[in-house]
Amino acid sequence: MARAATDDTALFEYALRLGDNCLILGHRVSEWCGHSPVLEEDIALANVALDLIGQTQLWLGLAGEIEGQWREGGGRSADDLAFLRDAGAFRNLLLVEQPNGDFGKTLARQFLFDAWHNAMLGALQGSADKRAAEIAEKAAKEVAYHLNRSRDLVVRLGDGTAESHSRMQRALDDLWFYTGELFLADEVDAAMLAAGIGPDLDDIRAQWDAEIDRTLKQATLRRPDSGHVQKGGKRGVHSEHLGYVLAEMQFLQRAYPGARW
Amino acid sequence: MRPATDQIRAWLDEVPDPEIPVISLVDLGIIRDLAWEDDTLVVTVTPTYSGCPATAVINLEIETALRAHGIERIELRRRLSPAWTTDWISDKGRRKLQGYGIAPPVAGTAGCNLAGDAAPTVVCPHCGSTATRVVSQFGSTPCKAAFRCDDCLEPFDYFKCH
């Protein structure tokens, strides 16, 4: 049965958002490779980055497949979507493009995202779009490990030394501003919810809140009470940081178009 | 000529996993289906981890092995669902992992990490002790965790449940 073109436009946007979150966070985390505090953490961060880049290929591959229904010359490949779009065409959440900061900030960002990602993938496994459901089923198993690890480290650093506690609290306070966007539904989210493809973000928020509150309590950390919300990433309005990420990530394809190895 | 799929499976059971060459692709449980469609052999493969860098090499090795056995038309299909689980690793594969110094996944633990439960008891592949602990859930490859034995004090890889 053919779906209306408007639905497919929304699904394309939705797949881009899911893929771009994985791509940008995967790139950010990969920046740690060779720089982590201890070898085990270096390997763990590289593994998490690798999972996220693998998931990027699946989501952006789906986006390109959908785009092929109307784009002359066919949909773009996952690589083209990753390497040949400029910042304004990226649809990732502002949270994932924030700089790594110290190890605590990287882990705080990861935990805030993992808790959302895990809930999203849990819900997406029941998606009316079979392709999205299959990707979610695969990714959920990987992200469960990501969440277990980032939760554990937030607790250990939060409930650790005075220094690690204060750094973890500062990281949370700095990043909290960007978490509201995770649950702000716009017309794309509404279209996906109506089509049975995406979840209700209010349900995701309830799961996220429970995870965050439980973990922060265990970590002796205080949930920031700021109600300010910075938004824009989902429609392509980004912080200045994204441009620097892309400058590095896309350099080779920009300098040597079509280069392969 | 179209060799029987049992024969083809036996051939693929001789193709080593590129990262853990002691077990075969069949042992790993990623060859999900073999079927002839006219004169084309369709091999359905399920990825272990979505970002596993061995995936491309595995596909190449499947093609190379089958061509060496005279199969000319091969199509590889990726199947995401049902997602790969370590419960699909064969008993033969588990024994070989153990002999190689990698603790095999504890059987029947496919969903072990999903609810945040405690890790299952992992047996040290060197001395057989159960006094082991996780150092990191992320090891030298995406599929392995880093463990340490509190009895013989040796570090070892655990093929983590997935």
Coordinates of C-alpha atoms in Angstrom, one line a residue:
Chain A
M1 CA 0.0 0.0 0.0
A2 CA 1.4 3.4 -1.0
R3 CA 1.9 5.9 1.8
A4 CA 1.2 9.5 1.3
A5 CA 4.2 11.5 0.3
T6 CA 4.0 13.8 3.3
D7 CA 4.3 10.8 5.6
D8 CA 7.4 9.7 3.9
T9 CA 8.9 13.2 4.2
A10 CA 8.3 13.0 7.9
L11 CA 9.8 9.5 8.1
F12 CA 12.8 10.7 6.2
E13 CA 13.3 13.5 8.7
Y14 CA 12.8 11.1 11.5
A15 CA 15.4 8.6 10.3
L16 CA 17.8 11.5 9.7
R17 CA 17.4 12.7 13.3
L18 CA 18.0 9.2 14.7
G19 CA 21.0 8.7 12.4
D20 CA 22.5 12.2 13.1
N21 CA 22.3 11.7 16.8
C22 CA 24.3 8.5 16.5
L23 CA 26.7 10.0 14.0
I24 CA 27.6 13.2 15.9
L25 CA 27.8 11.6 19.3
G26 CA 29.8 8.7 17.8
H27 CA 32.2 11.2 16.4
R28 CA 32.4 13.2 19.6
V29 CA 33.1 10.0 21.6
S30 CA 35.7 8.9 19.1
E31 CA 37.7 12.1 19.8
W32 CA 38.7 10.3 23.1
C33 CA 40.5 7.6 21.3
G34 CA 44.1 7.5 22.7
H35 CA 43.3 10.2 25.3
S36 CA 41.3 8.5 28.0
P37 CA 42.3 8.4 31.6
V38 CA 43.0 4.6 31.6
L39 CA 43.3 2.0 28.8
E40 CA 40.0 0.2 29.7
E41 CA 38.1 3.4 29.4
D42 CA 39.8 4.2 26.1
I43 CA 38.7 0.9 24.7
A44 CA 35.2 1.2 26.1
L45 CA 34.7 4.7 24.6
A46 CA 36.0 3.5 21.2
N47 CA 33.6 0.5 21.4
V48 CA 30.6 2.8 22.2
A49 CA 31.6 5.1 19.3
L50 CA 31.9 2.2 17.0
D51 CA 28.4 0.9 17.9
L52 CA 27.0 4.4 17.3
I53 CA 28.7 4.7 13.9
G54 CA 27.3 1.3 13.0
Q55 CA 23.8 2.4 14.0
T56 CA 24.3 5.6 12.0
Q57 CA 24.8 3.5 8.8
L58 CA 21.5 1.7 9.5
W59 CA 19.4 4.9 10.1
L60 CA 21.0 7.0 7.4
G61 CA 20.7 4.0 5.1
L62 CA 17.0 3.9 5.8
A63 CA 16.7 7.7 5.3
G64 CA 18.4 7.3 1.9
E65 CA 16.1 4.5 0.9
I66 CA 13.1 6.6 1.7
E67 CA 14.5 9.6 -0.1
G68 CA 14.9 7.4 -3.2
Q69 CA 11.1 7.4 -3.6
W70 CA 11.1 11.0 -4.8
R71 CA 14.7 12.2 -5.4
E72 CA 15.8 12.3 -9.0
G73 CA 18.8 10.0 -9.4
G74 CA 17.8 8.0 -6.3
G75 CA 18.3 8.6 -2.5
R76 CA 21.6 9.5 -1.1
S77 CA 23.8 6.9 0.4
A78 CA 24.5 6.9 4.2
D79 CA 28.1 8.1 3.4
D80 CA 26.8 11.0 1.3
L81 CA 24.4 12.0 3.9
A82 CA 27.1 11.9 6.6
F83 CA 29.9 13.6 4.6
L84 CA 28.2 16.0 2.2
R85 CA 25.6 17.9 4.2
D86 CA 26.3 21.2 5.9
A87 CA 25.4 22.0 9.5
G88 CA 22.0 23.4 8.7
A89 CA 20.9 20.1 7.2
F90 CA 21.9 18.1 10.3
R91 CA 19.0 17.1 12.5
N92 CA 20.8 15.9 15.7
L93 CA 19.9 17.0 19.2
L94 CA 22.0 19.9 20.6
L95 CA 23.0 17.7 23.5
V96 CA 25.1 15.3 21.4
E97 CA 27.2 18.0 19.7
Q98 CA 28.4 19.6 22.9
P99 CA 32.2 19.4 23.4
N100 CA 33.6 16.5 25.4
G101 CA 34.9 18.7 28.3
D102 CA 36.5 16.5 31.0
F103 CA 35.8 12.8 31.4
G104 CA 33.0 13.6 33.8
K105 CA 31.2 15.8 31.3
T106 CA 31.6 13.2 28.5
L107 CA 30.0 10.6 30.8
A108 CA 27.3 12.9 31.9
R109 CA 26.4 13.7 28.3
Q110 CA 26.5 10.0 27.5
F111 CA 24.2 9.0 30.4
L112 CA 21.7 11.7 29.6
F113 CA 21.6 10.6 26.0
D114 CA 21.7 6.8 26.7
A115 CA 18.7 7.0 29.0
W116 CA 16.7 8.7 26.2
H117 CA 18.2 6.5 23.5
N118 CA 17.4 3.3 25.4
A119 CA 13.8 4.3 26.0
M120 CA 13.4 5.4 22.4
L121 CA 14.7 2.1 21.0
G122 CA 12.6 0.1 23.4
A123 CA 9.5 1.9 22.0
L124 CA 10.6 1.9 18.3
Q125 CA 10.8 -1.9 18.4
G126 CA 7.1 -1.8 18.2
S127 CA 7.1 0.7 15.3
A128 CA 4.6 0.3 12.5
D129 CA 7.5 0.7 10.1
K130 CA 9.1 -2.7 10.0
R131 CA 12.5 -1.3 8.9
A132 CA 12.6 1.1 11.8
A133 CA 11.5 -1.7 14.2
E134 CA 14.3 -4.0 13.0
I135 CA 17.0 -1.4 13.3
A136 CA 15.7 -0.6 16.8
E137 CA 15.8 -4.3 17.8
K138 CA 19.4 -4.5 16.8
A139 CA 20.6 -1.2 18.3
A140 CA 18.7 -1.7 21.6
K141 CA 21.0 -4.6 22.5
E142 CA 24.0 -2.4 22.1
V143 CA 22.6 0.6 23.8
A144 CA 21.6 -1.4 26.9
Y145 CA 25.4 -1.9 27.4
H146 CA 26.0 1.8 26.8
L147 CA 23.5 2.7 29.5
N148 CA 24.7 0.2 32.0
R149 CA 28.2 1.6 31.7
S150 CA 27.4 5.3 31.7
R151 CA 25.0 4.9 34.6
D152 CA 27.6 3.0 36.6
L153 CA 30.3 5.6 36.0
V154 CA 28.0 8.5 36.8
V155 CA 27.3 6.8 40.2
R156 CA 31.0 6.1 40.8
L157 CA 32.1 9.6 39.9
G158 CA 29.2 11.3 41.7
D159 CA 29.6 9.2 44.8
G160 CA 33.4 9.3 44.6
T161 CA 35.8 11.9 45.8
A162 CA 34.9 15.6 46.5
E163 CA 36.6 16.5 43.2
S164 CA 34.8 13.9 41.1
H165 CA 31.5 14.7 42.7
S166 CA 31.8 18.4 42.1
R167 CA 32.9 17.9 38.5
M168 CA 30.0 15.5 37.8
Q169 CA 27.5 18.0 39.3
R170 CA 29.0 20.8 37.2
A171 CA 28.7 18.7 34.1
L172 CA 25.0 18.0 34.8
D173 CA 24.3 21.6 35.5
D174 CA 26.0 22.7 32.3
L175 CA 24.3 20.1 30.1
W176 CA 20.8 20.2 31.6
F177 CA 19.9 23.1 29.4
Y178 CA 20.0 20.8 26.4
T179 CA 17.9 17.9 27.7
G180 CA 14.5 19.6 27.3
E181 CA 14.8 19.2 23.5
L182 CA 14.8 15.4 23.9
F183 CA 11.1 15.6 24.7
L184 CA 9.8 18.5 22.7
A185 CA 7.5 17.1 20.0
D186 CA 7.2 19.0 16.8
E187 CA 5.2 18.3 13.7
V188 CA 7.5 15.4 12.6
D189 CA 7.2 13.7 15.9
A190 CA 3.4 14.2 15.8
A191 CA 3.2 12.7 12.3
M192 CA 5.2 9.7 13.4
L193 CA 3.1 9.2 16.5
A194 CA -0.1 9.4 14.4
A195 CA 1.3 6.8 12.0
G196 CA 2.3 4.5 14.8
I197 CA 5.9 4.7 13.7
G198 CA 7.4 6.8 16.6
P199 CA 6.6 6.9 20.3
D200 CA 4.8 9.5 22.4
L201 CA 7.7 11.7 23.8
D202 CA 5.7 12.2 27.0
D203 CA 6.0 8.5 27.6
I204 CA 9.8 8.6 26.8
R205 CA 10.1 11.5 29.3
A206 CA 8.5 9.6 32.1
Q207 CA 10.9 6.7 31.6
W208 CA 13.9 9.0 31.3
D209 CA 12.8 10.9 34.5
A210 CA 12.6 7.6 36.4
E211 CA 16.1 6.5 35.2
I212 CA 17.7 9.9 35.9
D213 CA 16.1 10.3 39.4
R214 CA 17.0 6.8 40.5
T215 CA 20.6 7.2 39.3
L216 CA 21.3 10.7 40.5
K217 CA 20.0 9.7 43.9
Q218 CA 22.4 6.8 44.0
A219 CA 25.2 9.1 42.8
T220 CA 24.5 11.7 45.5
L221 CA 24.0 14.2 42.8
R222 CA 21.3 16.9 42.6
R223 CA 18.9 17.1 39.7
P224 CA 19.3 20.6 38.2
D225 CA 16.1 22.6 38.7
S226 CA 16.6 24.9 35.8
G227 CA 13.6 24.9 33.5
H228 CA 15.4 26.7 30.6
V229 CA 15.3 24.7 27.4
Q230 CA 17.6 25.3 24.4
K231 CA 16.2 23.8 21.2
G232 CA 16.8 23.9 17.5
G233 CA 18.9 20.9 16.6
K234 CA 16.0 18.9 15.3
R235 CA 15.2 21.5 12.7
G236 CA 18.8 22.3 11.8
V237 CA 19.6 25.3 14.1
H238 CA 22.7 24.2 15.9
S239 CA 25.3 25.6 18.4
E240 CA 28.6 26.7 16.9
H241 CA 30.2 23.5 18.0
L242 CA 28.7 21.4 15.2
G243 CA 30.5 23.3 12.4
Y244 CA 33.9 22.3 14.0
V245 CA 32.8 18.7 14.3
L246 CA 31.9 18.6 10.6
A247 CA 35.1 20.5 9.6
E248 CA 37.1 17.6 11.0
M249 CA 34.7 14.7 10.1
Q250 CA 34.1 15.8 6.5
F251 CA 37.5 17.2 5.7
L252 CA 38.6 14.3 3.5
Q253 CA 35.5 14.2 1.3
R254 CA 35.5 18.0 0.9
A255 CA 39.2 18.1 0.0
Y256 CA 39.2 15.0 -2.2
P257 CA 35.6 14.6 -3.5
G258 CA 34.7 11.0 -4.2
A259 CA 37.9 9.6 -2.5
R260 CA 37.6 5.9 -1.7
W261 CA 39.9 3.4 0.1
Chain B
M1 CA 25.3 -27.7 -10.7
R2 CA 23.7 -26.7 -7.4
P3 CA 25.4 -28.3 -4.4
A4 CA 23.1 -29.1 -1.5
T5 CA 22.8 -26.4 1.2
D6 CA 24.1 -28.9 3.8
Q7 CA 27.2 -29.3 1.8
I8 CA 27.5 -25.5 1.5
R9 CA 27.0 -25.1 5.2
A10 CA 29.9 -27.6 5.8
W11 CA 32.1 -25.5 3.5
L12 CA 31.2 -22.3 5.4
D13 CA 32.0 -24.2 8.7
E14 CA 35.6 -24.1 7.5
V15 CA 35.7 -20.3 7.1
P16 CA 37.2 -18.8 10.2
D17 CA 35.9 -15.7 11.9
P18 CA 38.4 -13.0 11.0
E19 CA 38.8 -11.7 14.5
I20 CA 38.5 -15.0 16.4
P21 CA 39.9 -17.4 13.9
V22 CA 39.4 -20.4 16.2
I23 CA 35.7 -20.5 15.5
S24 CA 33.9 -20.6 12.1
L25 CA 31.3 -18.3 10.7
V26 CA 28.8 -21.2 11.2
D27 CA 29.9 -21.6 14.8
L28 CA 29.2 -17.9 15.3
G29 CA 25.6 -18.4 14.3
I30 CA 25.5 -15.6 11.7
I31 CA 24.7 -17.7 8.7
R32 CA 20.9 -17.6 9.0
D33 CA 19.8 -19.1 5.7
L34 CA 21.2 -20.7 2.5
A35 CA 18.8 -21.1 -0.5
W36 CA 19.0 -21.4 -4.2
E37 CA 17.0 -18.9 -6.3
D38 CA 17.4 -20.3 -9.8
D39 CA 21.1 -20.5 -10.3
T40 CA 22.0 -17.9 -7.6
L41 CA 22.9 -18.9 -4.1
V42 CA 21.4 -16.6 -1.6
V43 CA 23.3 -16.4 1.7
T44 CA 21.5 -14.6 4.5
V45 CA 23.9 -13.1 7.1
T46 CA 23.0 -11.5 10.4
P47 CA 25.5 -8.9 11.7
T48 CA 26.9 -9.4 15.2
Y49 CA 27.3 -5.8 16.2
S50 CA 26.0 -3.0 13.9
G51 CA 29.5 -1.4 13.8
C52 CA 31.6 -4.5 13.8
P53 CA 34.5 -3.8 11.5
A54 CA 34.8 -7.5 10.6
T55 CA 31.4 -7.5 8.7
A56 CA 32.9 -6.4 5.4
V57 CA 35.7 -9.0 5.7
I58 CA 33.2 -11.7 6.6
N59 CA 31.2 -11.0 3.5
L60 CA 34.3 -11.1 1.4
E61 CA 35.4 -14.4 2.9
I62 CA 32.0 -16.0 2.3
E63 CA 32.2 -15.1 -1.3
T64 CA 35.8 -16.2 -1.7
A65 CA 35.2 -19.6 0.0
L66 CA 32.1 -20.4 -2.1
R67 CA 33.8 -19.4 -5.4
A68 CA 36.6 -21.7 -4.5
H69 CA 34.0 -24.5 -4.4
G70 CA 32.8 -23.5 -7.8
I71 CA 29.7 -21.5 -7.0
E72 CA 29.7 -18.5 -9.3
R73 CA 26.5 -16.6 -8.6
I74 CA 26.2 -15.5 -5.0
E75 CA 24.0 -13.0 -3.4
L76 CA 24.6 -11.9 0.2
R77 CA 21.6 -10.6 2.1
R78 CA 21.7 -8.8 5.4
R79 CA 19.0 -9.8 7.9
L80 CA 18.7 -7.5 11.0
S81 CA 15.7 -9.3 12.7
P82 CA 15.7 -11.4 14.7
A83 CA 18.8 -9.7 16.0
W84 CA 21.9 -11.9 16.4
T85 CA 22.3 -13.4 19.9
T86 CA 25.2 -15.2 21.5
D87 CA 22.7 -18.1 22.2
W88 CA 23.3 -19.0 18.5
I89 CA 26.9 -19.8 19.0
S90 CA 27.3 -23.5 18.6
D91 CA 28.4 -25.9 21.3
K92 CA 31.5 -26.7 19.2
G93 CA 32.2 -23.0 19.0
R94 CA 31.9 -22.6 22.7
R95 CA 34.4 -25.4 23.4
K96 CA 36.8 -23.9 20.9
L97 CA 36.5 -20.4 22.5
Q98 CA 37.2 -21.9 25.9
G99 CA 40.3 -23.8 24.6
Y100 CA 41.5 -20.5 23.0
G101 CA 41.4 -18.7 26.3
I102 CA 38.2 -16.8 25.7
A103 CA 35.4 -17.5 28.2
P104 CA 32.3 -18.4 26.1
P105 CA 29.0 -16.7 26.7
V106 CA 27.0 -18.3 29.5
A107 CA 24.3 -20.3 27.7
G108 CA 20.8 -18.9 27.8
T109 CA 21.8 -15.4 28.8
A110 CA 20.9 -13.6 25.6
G111 CA 19.0 -10.9 27.4
C112 CA 21.2 -10.8 30.5
N113 CA 22.2 -7.2 30.4
L114 CA 19.0 -5.7 29.2
A115 CA 17.4 -5.2 32.6
G116 CA 20.6 -4.1 34.2
D117 CA 20.8 -7.4 36.1
A118 CA 24.1 -8.6 37.6
A119 CA 26.4 -10.3 35.2
P120 CA 26.1 -14.1 35.1
T121 CA 28.9 -16.2 36.7
V122 CA 31.8 -16.4 34.2
V123 CA 34.3 -19.3 34.5
C124 CA 38.0 -18.5 34.1
P125 CA 39.2 -20.2 30.9
H126 CA 42.6 -20.6 32.4
C127 CA 42.0 -22.2 35.8
G128 CA 38.3 -22.9 35.9
S129 CA 37.7 -20.7 38.9
T130 CA 34.3 -18.9 39.3
A131 CA 36.0 -16.2 41.3
T132 CA 36.1 -13.8 38.4
R133 CA 35.0 -10.2 38.0
V134 CA 34.3 -7.8 35.2
V135 CA 37.0 -5.1 34.5
S136 CA 35.1 -3.5 31.7
Q137 CA 32.0 -4.6 29.7
F138 CA 33.9 -3.4 26.6
G139 CA 36.9 -5.4 25.5
S140 CA 39.3 -5.8 22.6
T141 CA 36.5 -6.3 20.1
P142 CA 32.8 -5.2 20.3
C143 CA 31.7 -8.7 21.2
K144 CA 34.0 -9.2 24.2
A145 CA 34.2 -7.9 27.8
A146 CA 37.4 -7.7 29.8
F147 CA 37.5 -9.9 32.9
R148 CA 40.0 -10.9 35.6
C149 CA 40.3 -14.1 37.6
D150 CA 40.8 -13.5 41.4
D151 CA 42.3 -17.0 41.8
C152 CA 45.0 -17.2 39.1
L153 CA 45.0 -13.4 38.7
E154 CA 45.1 -13.7 34.9
P155 CA 43.1 -11.3 32.8
F156 CA 40.9 -12.8 30.1
D157 CA 38.3 -12.0 27.5
Y158 CA 34.7 -13.0 27.9
F159 CA 32.5 -13.3 24.9
K160 CA 29.7 -11.2 26.4
C161 CA 26.1 -12.2 26.3
H162 CA 24.2 -10.3 23.7

